[in-house]
């Protein structure tokens, strides 16, 4: 079973526990012990957020201004630090301090740094779009916990950001065109896994699946993964 799917059975088990009611000592269901069924209580049904205006969504694919064109279409030809600096500077300009598109601390750190002093993780080149050319995956560490994850590609010779995600990066994995972002949850035995894939119609990396994983949570480090049925 893949890392992204190992927790699916946990969600199914939770659903079974919700519907099974209580069991007596011999495991037999009794109507007297069953909890009464309730319907969800919807809160603030008449209140809905306004749709985002252009440039408000951090996850929307966006051209990065101020970086050289790449005729080959391969992000391996770009200078990763220059790309991230230009991208965050543009987001900070659009944001005007709102922290909607980029965290102000990350933007300031990138504006003030140079070379190896910049809080940028080692760039990773990997084909996420399936066209045989590499995308650039990197992250800027805001502090000891939060980071700005960024993914870039080349379209029409121009560098374009195709994913932006602010998160506590417990782990990031790539496999078969999938980008999995692992984050801790309030329950230390669970890790949230967001699976992003390339959408050829919207020309960006978008969330395909959100799941929970207990097998590889920090609490289980050094312990064997539970087998099916346990």
Short mmCIF file of N, CA and C in Angstrom, two decimals, residues 98-228:
data_model
loop_
_atom_site.label_atom_id
_atom_site.label_comp_id
_atom_site.label_asym_id
_atom_site.label_seq_id
_atom_site.Cartn_x
_atom_site.Cartn_y
_atom_site.Cartn_z
N UNK A 98 -0.86 41.98 3.87
CA UNK A 98 -2.00 41.17 4.30
C UNK A 98 -1.62 39.73 4.61
N UNK A 99 -0.46 39.26 4.14
CA UNK A 99 0.00 37.88 4.34
C UNK A 99 -0.87 36.87 3.62
N UNK A 100 -1.62 37.31 2.65
CA UNK A 100 -2.51 36.41 1.92
C UNK A 100 -1.71 35.53 0.95
N UNK A 101 -0.79 36.15 0.22
CA UNK A 101 -0.03 35.43 -0.79
C UNK A 101 1.32 34.96 -0.29
N UNK A 102 1.92 35.68 0.64
CA UNK A 102 3.22 35.30 1.18
C UNK A 102 3.33 35.84 2.61
N UNK A 103 3.95 35.06 3.47
CA UNK A 103 4.12 35.50 4.85
C UNK A 103 5.11 36.67 4.86
N UNK A 104 4.78 37.78 5.55
CA UNK A 104 5.67 38.95 5.56
C UNK A 104 7.09 38.64 6.05
N UNK A 105 7.21 37.72 7.00
CA UNK A 105 8.54 37.37 7.51
C UNK A 105 9.37 36.70 6.41
N UNK A 106 8.74 35.79 5.66
CA UNK A 106 9.44 35.12 4.57
C UNK A 106 9.84 36.12 3.49
N UNK A 107 8.92 37.02 3.16
CA UNK A 107 9.22 38.02 2.14
C UNK A 107 10.37 38.91 2.55
N UNK A 108 10.40 39.33 3.81
CA UNK A 108 11.48 40.19 4.29
C UNK A 108 12.80 39.46 4.32
N UNK A 109 12.77 38.20 4.79
CA UNK A 109 14.00 37.42 4.82
C UNK A 109 14.59 37.27 3.43
N UNK A 110 13.75 37.02 2.44
CA UNK A 110 14.24 36.83 1.08
C UNK A 110 14.72 38.15 0.48
N UNK A 111 14.09 39.24 0.83
CA UNK A 111 14.51 40.53 0.32
C UNK A 111 15.86 40.96 0.89
N UNK A 112 16.13 40.56 2.14
CA UNK A 112 17.33 41.03 2.83
C UNK A 112 18.53 40.10 2.69
N UNK A 113 18.33 38.89 2.15
CA UNK A 113 19.40 37.89 2.16
C UNK A 113 20.11 37.82 0.81
N UNK A 114 21.21 37.10 0.81
CA UNK A 114 21.92 36.83 -0.43
C UNK A 114 22.64 35.50 -0.31
N UNK A 115 22.72 34.78 -1.42
CA UNK A 115 23.48 33.53 -1.47
C UNK A 115 23.03 32.50 -0.45
N UNK A 116 24.03 31.87 0.19
CA UNK A 116 23.76 30.78 1.13
C UNK A 116 23.08 31.25 2.40
N UNK A 117 23.03 32.56 2.63
CA UNK A 117 22.38 33.07 3.84
C UNK A 117 20.87 33.08 3.72
N UNK A 118 20.35 32.86 2.52
CA UNK A 118 18.89 32.86 2.33
C UNK A 118 18.28 31.57 2.89
N UNK A 119 17.11 31.69 3.53
CA UNK A 119 16.48 30.52 4.16
C UNK A 119 15.72 29.65 3.16
N UNK A 120 16.37 29.32 2.05
CA UNK A 120 15.73 28.52 1.00
C UNK A 120 16.25 27.09 1.06
N UNK A 121 15.35 26.14 1.03
CA UNK A 121 15.77 24.74 1.04
C UNK A 121 16.40 24.35 -0.29
N UNK A 122 17.21 23.33 -0.25
CA UNK A 122 17.89 22.87 -1.46
C UNK A 122 16.87 22.60 -2.56
N UNK A 123 17.04 23.19 -3.73
CA UNK A 123 16.06 22.98 -4.81
C UNK A 123 16.05 21.54 -5.30
N UNK A 124 14.86 21.08 -5.66
CA UNK A 124 14.69 19.73 -6.20
C UNK A 124 14.08 19.86 -7.59
N UNK A 125 14.68 19.18 -8.55
CA UNK A 125 14.17 19.17 -9.92
C UNK A 125 13.47 17.84 -10.18
N UNK A 126 12.23 17.91 -10.62
CA UNK A 126 11.45 16.69 -10.83
C UNK A 126 10.34 17.00 -11.83
N UNK A 127 10.08 16.06 -12.73
CA UNK A 127 9.02 16.23 -13.72
C UNK A 127 7.67 15.93 -13.07
N UNK A 128 6.87 16.96 -12.87
CA UNK A 128 5.53 16.80 -12.28
C UNK A 128 4.42 16.90 -13.32
N UNK A 129 4.73 17.44 -14.49
CA UNK A 129 3.70 17.65 -15.51
C UNK A 129 3.63 16.52 -16.52
N UNK A 130 4.65 15.65 -16.54
CA UNK A 130 4.66 14.54 -17.47
C UNK A 130 5.13 14.88 -18.87
N UNK A 131 5.74 16.07 -19.04
CA UNK A 131 6.21 16.46 -20.37
C UNK A 131 7.69 16.14 -20.58
N UNK A 132 8.30 15.48 -19.61
CA UNK A 132 9.71 15.12 -19.73
C UNK A 132 10.67 16.21 -19.32
N UNK A 133 10.15 17.35 -18.86
CA UNK A 133 10.99 18.47 -18.42
C UNK A 133 10.77 18.72 -16.94
N UNK A 134 11.83 19.16 -16.28
CA UNK A 134 11.78 19.29 -14.83
C UNK A 134 11.03 20.53 -14.36
N UNK A 135 10.31 20.36 -13.26
CA UNK A 135 9.80 21.48 -12.48
C UNK A 135 10.78 21.73 -11.32
N UNK A 136 10.68 22.91 -10.73
CA UNK A 136 11.51 23.28 -9.59
C UNK A 136 10.65 23.26 -8.33
N UNK A 137 11.10 22.50 -7.33
CA UNK A 137 10.41 22.41 -6.05
C UNK A 137 11.34 22.94 -4.97
N UNK A 138 10.88 23.88 -4.18
CA UNK A 138 11.69 24.42 -3.10
C UNK A 138 10.79 24.97 -2.01
N UNK A 139 11.39 25.45 -0.92
CA UNK A 139 10.62 26.01 0.19
C UNK A 139 11.46 27.04 0.92
N UNK A 140 10.79 28.05 1.42
CA UNK A 140 11.44 29.08 2.23
C UNK A 140 10.97 28.89 3.67
N UNK A 141 11.91 28.72 4.58
CA UNK A 141 11.56 28.52 5.99
C UNK A 141 11.31 29.86 6.66
N UNK A 142 10.11 30.02 7.19
CA UNK A 142 9.72 31.27 7.84
C UNK A 142 10.34 31.36 9.23
N UNK A 143 10.23 30.29 9.98
CA UNK A 143 10.82 30.20 11.32
C UNK A 143 11.20 28.74 11.53
N UNK A 144 11.24 28.30 12.76
CA UNK A 144 11.60 26.91 13.02
C UNK A 144 10.48 25.93 12.74
N UNK A 145 9.32 26.44 12.31
CA UNK A 145 8.18 25.54 12.11
C UNK A 145 7.51 25.74 10.75
N UNK A 146 7.08 26.95 10.44
CA UNK A 146 6.32 27.21 9.21
C UNK A 146 7.25 27.42 8.01
N UNK A 147 6.76 27.03 6.84
CA UNK A 147 7.51 27.21 5.60
C UNK A 147 6.57 27.60 4.47
N UNK A 148 7.13 28.22 3.44
CA UNK A 148 6.41 28.53 2.21
C UNK A 148 6.90 27.56 1.14
N UNK A 149 6.06 26.60 0.76
CA UNK A 149 6.40 25.65 -0.29
C UNK A 149 6.05 26.25 -1.64
N UNK A 150 6.98 26.16 -2.61
CA UNK A 150 6.74 26.74 -3.94
C UNK A 150 7.17 25.75 -5.02
N UNK A 151 6.38 25.69 -6.09
CA UNK A 151 6.70 24.84 -7.24
C UNK A 151 6.60 25.70 -8.50
N UNK A 152 7.60 25.55 -9.38
CA UNK A 152 7.66 26.38 -10.59
C UNK A 152 7.84 25.51 -11.82
N UNK A 153 7.28 26.00 -12.95
CA UNK A 153 7.47 25.35 -14.23
C UNK A 153 7.75 26.42 -15.28
N UNK A 154 7.94 25.99 -16.52
CA UNK A 154 8.13 26.92 -17.63
C UNK A 154 6.99 26.73 -18.62
N UNK A 155 6.37 27.83 -18.99
CA UNK A 155 5.29 27.80 -19.97
C UNK A 155 5.50 28.95 -20.95
N UNK A 156 5.57 28.62 -22.24
CA UNK A 156 5.85 29.64 -23.26
C UNK A 156 7.14 30.39 -22.94
N UNK A 157 8.14 29.65 -22.48
CA UNK A 157 9.47 30.16 -22.15
C UNK A 157 9.50 31.02 -20.89
N UNK A 158 8.36 31.21 -20.23
CA UNK A 158 8.31 32.05 -19.04
C UNK A 158 8.15 31.20 -17.78
N UNK A 159 8.84 31.61 -16.72
CA UNK A 159 8.74 30.90 -15.45
C UNK A 159 7.39 31.19 -14.81
N UNK A 160 6.75 30.14 -14.34
CA UNK A 160 5.42 30.27 -13.78
C UNK A 160 5.34 29.46 -12.48
N UNK A 161 4.82 30.08 -11.45
CA UNK A 161 4.59 29.35 -10.19
C UNK A 161 3.29 28.59 -10.31
N UNK A 162 3.35 27.27 -10.06
CA UNK A 162 2.16 26.43 -10.23
C UNK A 162 1.61 25.90 -8.91
N UNK A 163 2.33 26.17 -7.80
CA UNK A 163 1.82 25.79 -6.48
C UNK A 163 2.49 26.65 -5.43
N UNK A 164 1.68 27.15 -4.52
CA UNK A 164 2.19 27.88 -3.36
C UNK A 164 1.42 27.39 -2.15
N UNK A 165 2.14 26.97 -1.12
CA UNK A 165 1.47 26.39 0.05
C UNK A 165 2.26 26.76 1.31
N UNK A 166 1.61 27.40 2.25
CA UNK A 166 2.21 27.70 3.55
C UNK A 166 1.83 26.58 4.50
N UNK A 167 2.83 25.92 5.07
CA UNK A 167 2.53 24.73 5.87
C UNK A 167 3.66 24.40 6.82
N UNK A 168 3.34 23.53 7.80
CA UNK A 168 4.35 22.89 8.63
C UNK A 168 4.75 21.62 7.89
N UNK A 169 5.91 21.63 7.28
CA UNK A 169 6.30 20.54 6.39
C UNK A 169 6.90 19.38 7.18
N UNK A 170 6.03 18.47 7.58
CA UNK A 170 6.51 17.24 8.23
C UNK A 170 7.27 16.40 7.21
N UNK A 171 6.87 16.52 5.95
CA UNK A 171 7.56 15.80 4.88
C UNK A 171 6.98 16.18 3.54
N UNK A 172 7.80 16.10 2.50
CA UNK A 172 7.36 16.34 1.13
C UNK A 172 7.90 15.20 0.28
N UNK A 173 7.03 14.60 -0.54
CA UNK A 173 7.42 13.44 -1.34
C UNK A 173 6.94 13.63 -2.78
N UNK A 174 7.72 13.11 -3.72
CA UNK A 174 7.29 13.12 -5.12
C UNK A 174 7.36 11.70 -5.67
N UNK A 175 6.33 11.34 -6.44
CA UNK A 175 6.29 10.02 -7.06
C UNK A 175 5.25 10.01 -8.15
N UNK A 176 5.64 9.58 -9.35
CA UNK A 176 4.71 9.40 -10.47
C UNK A 176 3.85 10.63 -10.73
N UNK A 177 4.46 11.81 -10.69
CA UNK A 177 3.74 13.04 -10.95
C UNK A 177 2.94 13.58 -9.79
N UNK A 178 2.99 12.92 -8.64
CA UNK A 178 2.27 13.36 -7.45
C UNK A 178 3.23 14.07 -6.50
N UNK A 179 2.75 15.12 -5.88
CA UNK A 179 3.49 15.83 -4.84
C UNK A 179 2.69 15.71 -3.55
N UNK A 180 3.23 14.98 -2.58
CA UNK A 180 2.54 14.75 -1.31
C UNK A 180 3.14 15.64 -0.23
N UNK A 181 2.30 16.43 0.42
CA UNK A 181 2.73 17.32 1.50
C UNK A 181 2.19 16.75 2.80
N UNK A 182 3.10 16.41 3.70
CA UNK A 182 2.73 15.80 4.98
C UNK A 182 2.83 16.85 6.08
N UNK A 183 1.74 16.98 6.87
CA UNK A 183 1.68 17.97 7.94
C UNK A 183 1.18 17.33 9.23
N UNK A 184 1.69 17.77 10.38
CA UNK A 184 1.17 17.25 11.65
C UNK A 184 -0.24 17.76 11.90
N UNK A 185 -0.96 17.05 12.75
CA UNK A 185 -2.29 17.48 13.15
C UNK A 185 -2.30 17.68 14.66
N UNK A 186 -3.45 18.09 15.20
CA UNK A 186 -3.54 18.28 16.65
C UNK A 186 -3.46 16.97 17.40
N UNK A 187 -3.72 15.86 16.71
CA UNK A 187 -3.55 14.53 17.30
C UNK A 187 -2.18 14.01 16.87
N UNK A 188 -1.25 13.81 17.80
CA UNK A 188 0.11 13.46 17.41
C UNK A 188 0.25 12.11 16.71
N UNK A 189 -0.79 11.29 16.72
CA UNK A 189 -0.70 10.00 16.03
C UNK A 189 -1.14 10.09 14.58
N UNK A 190 -1.63 11.24 14.17
CA UNK A 190 -2.09 11.42 12.79
C UNK A 190 -1.21 12.40 12.05
N UNK A 191 -0.97 12.14 10.78
CA UNK A 191 -0.33 13.09 9.88
C UNK A 191 -1.28 13.32 8.71
N UNK A 192 -1.51 14.59 8.39
CA UNK A 192 -2.34 14.94 7.24
C UNK A 192 -1.50 14.88 5.98
N UNK A 193 -2.03 14.26 4.92
CA UNK A 193 -1.31 14.13 3.65
C UNK A 193 -2.14 14.76 2.55
N UNK A 194 -1.61 15.83 1.96
CA UNK A 194 -2.25 16.51 0.83
C UNK A 194 -1.55 16.08 -0.45
N UNK A 195 -2.31 15.52 -1.37
CA UNK A 195 -1.75 14.98 -2.62
C UNK A 195 -2.07 15.93 -3.77
N UNK A 196 -1.04 16.54 -4.35
CA UNK A 196 -1.22 17.48 -5.45
C UNK A 196 -0.78 16.85 -6.76
N UNK A 197 -1.56 17.10 -7.83
CA UNK A 197 -1.21 16.60 -9.16
C UNK A 197 -1.39 17.71 -10.18
N UNK A 198 -0.74 17.56 -11.31
CA UNK A 198 -0.81 18.54 -12.39
C UNK A 198 -2.16 18.46 -13.08
N UNK A 199 -2.80 19.61 -13.26
CA UNK A 199 -4.07 19.71 -13.98
C UNK A 199 -3.78 20.38 -15.32
N UNK A 200 -3.84 19.65 -16.43
CA UNK A 200 -3.49 20.24 -17.73
C UNK A 200 -4.47 21.30 -18.20
N UNK A 201 -5.69 21.29 -17.71
CA UNK A 201 -6.67 22.29 -18.10
C UNK A 201 -6.45 23.61 -17.38
N UNK A 202 -6.19 23.53 -16.07
CA UNK A 202 -5.97 24.75 -15.29
C UNK A 202 -4.50 25.15 -15.24
N UNK A 203 -3.63 24.30 -15.79
CA UNK A 203 -2.21 24.59 -15.91
C UNK A 203 -1.56 24.87 -14.56
N UNK A 204 -1.84 24.01 -13.60
CA UNK A 204 -1.25 24.16 -12.28
C UNK A 204 -1.32 22.88 -11.49
N UNK A 205 -0.71 22.88 -10.29
CA UNK A 205 -0.76 21.76 -9.37
C UNK A 205 -1.92 22.00 -8.41
N UNK A 206 -2.87 21.05 -8.37
CA UNK A 206 -4.05 21.22 -7.54
C UNK A 206 -4.28 19.99 -6.66
N UNK A 207 -4.95 20.22 -5.54
CA UNK A 207 -5.22 19.15 -4.58
C UNK A 207 -6.11 18.09 -5.20
N UNK A 208 -5.65 16.83 -5.15
CA UNK A 208 -6.45 15.72 -5.64
C UNK A 208 -7.05 14.91 -4.51
N UNK A 209 -6.30 14.75 -3.42
CA UNK A 209 -6.76 13.91 -2.32
C UNK A 209 -6.17 14.39 -1.00
N UNK A 210 -6.99 14.33 0.04
CA UNK A 210 -6.55 14.65 1.40
C UNK A 210 -6.83 13.45 2.27
N UNK A 211 -5.81 12.96 2.96
CA UNK A 211 -5.99 11.75 3.77
C UNK A 211 -5.21 11.88 5.08
N UNK A 212 -5.42 10.90 5.97
CA UNK A 212 -4.69 10.83 7.23
C UNK A 212 -3.81 9.60 7.23
N UNK A 213 -2.64 9.73 7.80
CA UNK A 213 -1.68 8.62 7.86
C UNK A 213 -1.21 8.47 9.30
N UNK A 214 -1.38 7.28 9.86
CA UNK A 214 -0.85 7.01 11.20
C UNK A 214 0.43 6.19 11.14
N UNK A 215 0.61 5.48 10.05
CA UNK A 215 1.75 4.57 9.95
C UNK A 215 3.07 5.31 10.05
N UNK A 216 3.13 6.54 9.50
CA UNK A 216 4.39 7.25 9.46
C UNK A 216 4.34 8.54 10.27
N UNK A 217 3.44 8.62 11.23
CA UNK A 217 3.38 9.79 12.09
C UNK A 217 4.62 9.83 12.99
N UNK A 218 5.04 11.03 13.43
CA UNK A 218 6.22 11.13 14.30
C UNK A 218 6.15 10.25 15.54
N UNK A 219 4.94 10.04 16.06
CA UNK A 219 4.77 9.22 17.26
C UNK A 219 5.20 7.77 17.01
N UNK A 220 5.20 7.34 15.74
CA UNK A 220 5.51 5.95 15.43
C UNK A 220 6.95 5.76 14.97
N UNK A 221 7.77 6.77 15.02
CA UNK A 221 9.13 6.66 14.56
C UNK A 221 9.85 5.52 15.28
N UNK A 222 10.46 4.66 14.50
CA UNK A 222 11.18 3.53 15.07
C UNK A 222 10.31 2.32 15.36
N UNK A 223 8.99 2.45 15.12
CA UNK A 223 8.07 1.35 15.39
C UNK A 223 7.60 0.75 14.07
N UNK A 224 7.30 -0.55 14.03
CA UNK A 224 6.83 -1.15 12.79
C UNK A 224 5.45 -0.61 12.41
N UNK A 225 5.19 -0.59 11.11
CA UNK A 225 3.90 -0.13 10.62
C UNK A 225 2.85 -1.20 10.91
N UNK A 226 1.65 -0.80 11.39
CA UNK A 226 0.60 -1.80 11.63
C UNK A 226 0.24 -2.52 10.33
N UNK A 227 -0.06 -3.78 10.44
CA UNK A 227 -0.47 -4.57 9.27
C UNK A 227 -1.99 -4.51 9.14
N UNK A 228 -2.48 -4.89 7.99
CA UNK A 228 -3.92 -4.89 7.76
C UNK A 228 -4.62 -5.76 8.79
#
